[in-house]
Short mmCIF file of C-alpha atoms in Angstrom, two decimals:
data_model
loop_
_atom_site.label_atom_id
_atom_site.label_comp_id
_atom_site.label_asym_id
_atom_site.label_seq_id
_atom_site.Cartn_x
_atom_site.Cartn_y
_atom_site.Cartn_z
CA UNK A 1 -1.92 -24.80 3.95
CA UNK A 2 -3.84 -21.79 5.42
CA UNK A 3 -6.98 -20.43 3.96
CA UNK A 4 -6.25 -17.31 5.09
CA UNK A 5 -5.33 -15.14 2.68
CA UNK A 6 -1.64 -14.06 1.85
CA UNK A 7 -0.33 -11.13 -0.36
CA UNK A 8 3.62 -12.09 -1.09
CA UNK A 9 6.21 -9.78 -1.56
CA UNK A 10 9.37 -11.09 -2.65
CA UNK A 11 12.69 -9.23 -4.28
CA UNK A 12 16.39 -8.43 -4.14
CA UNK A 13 17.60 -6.45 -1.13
CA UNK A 14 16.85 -2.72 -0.92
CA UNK A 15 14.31 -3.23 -3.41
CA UNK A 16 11.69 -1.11 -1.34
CA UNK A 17 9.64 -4.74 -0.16
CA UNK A 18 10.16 -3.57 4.13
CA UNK A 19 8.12 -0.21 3.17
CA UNK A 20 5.82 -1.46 0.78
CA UNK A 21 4.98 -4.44 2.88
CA UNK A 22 3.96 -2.40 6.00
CA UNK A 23 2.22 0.25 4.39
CA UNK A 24 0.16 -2.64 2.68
CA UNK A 25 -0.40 -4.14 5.90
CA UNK A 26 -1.77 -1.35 7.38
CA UNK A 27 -4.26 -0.28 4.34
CA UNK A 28 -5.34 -3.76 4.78
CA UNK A 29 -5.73 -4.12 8.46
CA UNK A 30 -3.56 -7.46 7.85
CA UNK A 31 -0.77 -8.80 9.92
CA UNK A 32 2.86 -8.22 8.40
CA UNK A 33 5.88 -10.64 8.39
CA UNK A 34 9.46 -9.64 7.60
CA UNK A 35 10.68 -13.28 6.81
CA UNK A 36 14.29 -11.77 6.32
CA UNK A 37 14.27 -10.66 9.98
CA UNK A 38 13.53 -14.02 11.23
CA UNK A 39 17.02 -15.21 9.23
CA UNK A 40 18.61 -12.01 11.15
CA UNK A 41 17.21 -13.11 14.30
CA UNK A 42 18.39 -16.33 14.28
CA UNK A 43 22.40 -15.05 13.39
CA UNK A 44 21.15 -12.62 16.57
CA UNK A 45 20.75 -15.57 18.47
CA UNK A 46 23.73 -17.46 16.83
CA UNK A 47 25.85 -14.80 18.07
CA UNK A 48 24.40 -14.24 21.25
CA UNK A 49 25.03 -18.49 21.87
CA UNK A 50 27.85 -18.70 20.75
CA UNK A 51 26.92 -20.67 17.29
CA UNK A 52 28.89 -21.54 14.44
CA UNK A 53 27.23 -19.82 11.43
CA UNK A 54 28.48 -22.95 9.11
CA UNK A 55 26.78 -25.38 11.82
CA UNK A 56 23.56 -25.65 10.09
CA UNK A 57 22.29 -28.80 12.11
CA UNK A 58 22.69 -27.17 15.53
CA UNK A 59 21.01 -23.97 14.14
CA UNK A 60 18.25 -26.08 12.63
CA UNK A 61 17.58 -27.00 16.25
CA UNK A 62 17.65 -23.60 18.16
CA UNK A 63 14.79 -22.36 16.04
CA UNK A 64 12.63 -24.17 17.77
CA UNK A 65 13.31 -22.62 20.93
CA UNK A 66 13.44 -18.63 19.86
CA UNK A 67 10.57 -17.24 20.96
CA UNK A 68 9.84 -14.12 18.31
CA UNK A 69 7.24 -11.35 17.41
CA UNK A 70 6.95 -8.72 15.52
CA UNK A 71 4.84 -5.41 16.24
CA UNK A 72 3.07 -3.50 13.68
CA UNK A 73 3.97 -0.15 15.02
CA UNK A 74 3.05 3.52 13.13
CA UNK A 75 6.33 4.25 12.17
CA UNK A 76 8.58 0.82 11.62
CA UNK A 77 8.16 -2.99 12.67
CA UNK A 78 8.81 -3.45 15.88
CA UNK A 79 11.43 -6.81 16.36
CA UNK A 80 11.90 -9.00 19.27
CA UNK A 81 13.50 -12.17 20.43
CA UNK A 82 13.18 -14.09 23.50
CA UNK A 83 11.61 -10.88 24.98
CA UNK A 84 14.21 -8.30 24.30
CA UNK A 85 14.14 -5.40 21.51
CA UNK A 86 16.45 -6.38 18.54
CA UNK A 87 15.20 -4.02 16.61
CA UNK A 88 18.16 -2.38 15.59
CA UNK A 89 20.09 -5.59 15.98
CA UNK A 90 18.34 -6.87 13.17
CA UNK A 91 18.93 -4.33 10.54
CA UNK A 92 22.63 -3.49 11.19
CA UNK A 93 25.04 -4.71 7.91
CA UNK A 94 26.94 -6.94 10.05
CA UNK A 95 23.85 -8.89 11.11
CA UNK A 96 22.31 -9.04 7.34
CA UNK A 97 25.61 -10.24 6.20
CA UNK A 98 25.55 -13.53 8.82
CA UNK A 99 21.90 -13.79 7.95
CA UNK A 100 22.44 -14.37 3.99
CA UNK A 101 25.50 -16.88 4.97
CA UNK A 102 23.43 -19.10 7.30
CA UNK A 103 20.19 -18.85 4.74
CA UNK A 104 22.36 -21.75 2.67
CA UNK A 105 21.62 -24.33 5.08
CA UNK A 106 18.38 -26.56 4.14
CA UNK A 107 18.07 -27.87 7.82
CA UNK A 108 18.06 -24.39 8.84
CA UNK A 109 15.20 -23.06 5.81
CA UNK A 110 13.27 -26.47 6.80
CA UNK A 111 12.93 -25.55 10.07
CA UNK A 112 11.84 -22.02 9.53
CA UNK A 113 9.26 -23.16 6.92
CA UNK A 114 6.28 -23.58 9.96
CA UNK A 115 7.20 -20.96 11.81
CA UNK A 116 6.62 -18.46 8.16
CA UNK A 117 3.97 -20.43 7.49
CA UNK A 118 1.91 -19.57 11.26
CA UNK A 119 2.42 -15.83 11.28
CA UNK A 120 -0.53 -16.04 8.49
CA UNK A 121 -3.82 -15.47 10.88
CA UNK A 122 -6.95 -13.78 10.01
CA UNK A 123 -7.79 -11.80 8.46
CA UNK A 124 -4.56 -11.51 6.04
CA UNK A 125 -0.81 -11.38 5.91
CA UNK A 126 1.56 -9.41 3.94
CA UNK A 127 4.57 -11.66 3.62
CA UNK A 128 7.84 -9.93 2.48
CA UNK A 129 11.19 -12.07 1.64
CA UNK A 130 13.22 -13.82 -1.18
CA UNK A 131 10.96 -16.83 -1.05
CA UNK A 132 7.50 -16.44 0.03
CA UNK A 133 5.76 -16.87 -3.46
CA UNK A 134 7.91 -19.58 -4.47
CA UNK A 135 8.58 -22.31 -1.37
CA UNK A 136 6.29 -20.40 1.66
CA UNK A 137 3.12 -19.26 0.34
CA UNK A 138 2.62 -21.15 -3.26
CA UNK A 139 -0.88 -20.91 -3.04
CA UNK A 140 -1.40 -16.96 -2.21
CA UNK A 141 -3.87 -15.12 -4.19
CA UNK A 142 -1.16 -12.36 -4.99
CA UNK A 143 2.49 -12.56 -5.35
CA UNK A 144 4.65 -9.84 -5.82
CA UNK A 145 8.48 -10.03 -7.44
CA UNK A 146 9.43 -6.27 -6.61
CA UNK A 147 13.11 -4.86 -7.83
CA UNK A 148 14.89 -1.68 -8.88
CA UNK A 149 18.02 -1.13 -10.30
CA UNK A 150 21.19 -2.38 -8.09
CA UNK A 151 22.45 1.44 -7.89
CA UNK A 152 19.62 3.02 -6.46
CA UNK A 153 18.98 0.13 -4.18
CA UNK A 154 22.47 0.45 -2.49
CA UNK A 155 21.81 4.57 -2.28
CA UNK A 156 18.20 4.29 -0.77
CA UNK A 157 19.80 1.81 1.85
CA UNK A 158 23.11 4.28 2.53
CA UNK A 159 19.98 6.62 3.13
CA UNK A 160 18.60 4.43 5.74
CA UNK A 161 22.08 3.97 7.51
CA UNK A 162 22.90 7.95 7.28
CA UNK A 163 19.25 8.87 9.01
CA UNK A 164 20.10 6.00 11.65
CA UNK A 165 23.75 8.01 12.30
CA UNK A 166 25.90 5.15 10.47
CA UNK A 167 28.90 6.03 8.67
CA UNK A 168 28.82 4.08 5.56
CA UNK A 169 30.75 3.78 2.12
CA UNK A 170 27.73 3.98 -0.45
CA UNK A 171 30.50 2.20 -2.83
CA UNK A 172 30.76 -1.05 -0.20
CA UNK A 173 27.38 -1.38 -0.06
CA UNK A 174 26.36 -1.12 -3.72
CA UNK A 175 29.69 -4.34 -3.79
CA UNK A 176 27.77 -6.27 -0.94
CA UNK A 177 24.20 -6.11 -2.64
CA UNK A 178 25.21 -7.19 -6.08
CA UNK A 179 27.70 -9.82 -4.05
CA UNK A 180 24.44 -10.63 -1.73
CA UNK A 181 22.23 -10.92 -5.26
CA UNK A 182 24.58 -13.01 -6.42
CA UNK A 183 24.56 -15.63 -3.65
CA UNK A 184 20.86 -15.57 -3.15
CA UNK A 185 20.21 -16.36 -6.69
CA UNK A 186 22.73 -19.18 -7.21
CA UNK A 187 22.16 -20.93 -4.03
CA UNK A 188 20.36 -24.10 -4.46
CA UNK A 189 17.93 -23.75 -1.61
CA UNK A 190 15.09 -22.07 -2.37
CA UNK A 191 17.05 -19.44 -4.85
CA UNK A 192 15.80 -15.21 -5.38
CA UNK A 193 13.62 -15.87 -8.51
CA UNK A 194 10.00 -14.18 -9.09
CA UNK A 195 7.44 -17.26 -8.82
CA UNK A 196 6.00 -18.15 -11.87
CA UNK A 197 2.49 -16.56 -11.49
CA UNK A 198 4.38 -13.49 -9.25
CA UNK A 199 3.66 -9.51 -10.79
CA UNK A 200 6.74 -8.08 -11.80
CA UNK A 201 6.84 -4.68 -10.29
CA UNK A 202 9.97 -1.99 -10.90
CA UNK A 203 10.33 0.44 -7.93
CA UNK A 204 13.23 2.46 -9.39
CA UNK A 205 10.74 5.32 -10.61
CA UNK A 206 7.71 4.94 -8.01
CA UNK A 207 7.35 6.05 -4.30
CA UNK A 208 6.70 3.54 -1.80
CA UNK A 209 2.97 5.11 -1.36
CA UNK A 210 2.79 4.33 -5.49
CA UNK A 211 3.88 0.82 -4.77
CA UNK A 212 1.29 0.20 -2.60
CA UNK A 213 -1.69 1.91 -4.27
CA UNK A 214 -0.51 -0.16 -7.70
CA UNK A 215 -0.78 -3.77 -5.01
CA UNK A 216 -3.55 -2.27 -3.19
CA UNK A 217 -5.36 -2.94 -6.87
CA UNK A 218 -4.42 -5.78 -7.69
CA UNK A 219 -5.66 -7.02 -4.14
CA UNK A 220 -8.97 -4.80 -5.05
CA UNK A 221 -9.40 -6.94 -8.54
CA UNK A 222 -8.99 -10.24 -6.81
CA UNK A 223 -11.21 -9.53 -4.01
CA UNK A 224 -8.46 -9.67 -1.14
CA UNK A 225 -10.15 -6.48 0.65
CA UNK A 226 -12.98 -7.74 1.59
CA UNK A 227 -13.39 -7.82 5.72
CA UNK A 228 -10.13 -5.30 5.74
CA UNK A 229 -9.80 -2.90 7.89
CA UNK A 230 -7.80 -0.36 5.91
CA UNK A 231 -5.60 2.57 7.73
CA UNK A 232 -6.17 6.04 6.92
#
């Protein structure tokens, strides 16, 4: 395992862990992985290919081939596969969906276990998914388990799809996060559970900005600054 160092941020969808997780990247100077996108990318690529989402083997087998980065940019995290923007690919319902169906497969969660594990370079990474304190980064010096209540989770994301100009049912999606919370935390891979050292953080009544200052102190009392290059 890496010694460089790794701040986790793990939680239920819509939880507030894609903000949080940049803005704490860029206080810190530290590079930033979406490890959700990565599941996204590869239904991106399933569809794209032609794959069976069931076909866990043959996906297991295309990761090795996707070549994908991600781009620290002022506003959002910049997403792209092979070369081409999937930005907004990546963050439609349709593709999250697909993504939380093919995250059952082992073979497939196996194979994407190296690929997490390199995005952490000096001199830090901010690691945000369902799993990186418990099966991707068990050793980081800080692990997060943020969450909120299912309600406002579902609004905050009908709030991302009205700015973006989608036309969604704030009903459907508060049925598809509790059905995706459901899923993620009975499947037997790697299931959505804080790790046992994690901090248990509730975003329902904090900003994103108080979010980060609360992890920015933890990180300050375990001496994870140090050599940072923080943002203004």
């Amino acid at each position: 395992m890496s010694d460089v160092p790794v701040v986790t941020i793990d939680g239920p969808g819509g939880a507030g862990k894609g903000t949080v997780s940049l803005l704490l990247a860029r206080r810190l100077g530290w590079h930033y992985l979406d490890s959700g996108a990565l599941y996204r990318l590869v239904a991106v690529a399933a569809a794209r290919d032609g794959i069976d989402l069931d076909d866990g083997d043959v996906l297991a087998r295309r990761v090795g081939q996707l070549r994908i980065e991600f781009r620290v940019r002022a506003d959002a995290p910049q997403v792209l596969l092979d070369g081409a923007d999937v930005t907004g690919a990546v963050r439609e319902e349709a593709c999250a969906r697909a993504a939380s169906r093919l995250a059952v497969h082992a073979g497939l969660r196996a194979a994407l276990l190296p690929l997490l594990r390199a995005f952490a370079r000096a001199p830090g990474l901010v690691a945000e998914g369902r799993d990186m304190g418990t099966v991707v980064f068990p050793q980081a010096p800080l692990k997060i388990f943020l969450t909120a209540s299912a309600p406002l989770r579902a609004r905050r994301r009908w709030l991302q799809l009205s700015a973006a100009g989608v036309d969604a049912s704030l009903d459907a999606i508060l049925d598809e996060l509790r059905r995706r919370d459901v899923q993620d935390a009975a499947r037997a891979t790697a299931p959505l559970r804080p790790a046992d050292d994690a901090v248990l953080m509730d975003s329902s009544d904090l900003t994103a900005e108080e979010v980060c200052a609360r992890i920015l102190g933890y990180c300050q009392e375990r001496g994870l600054t140090v050599g940072a290059n923080p943002a203004p």
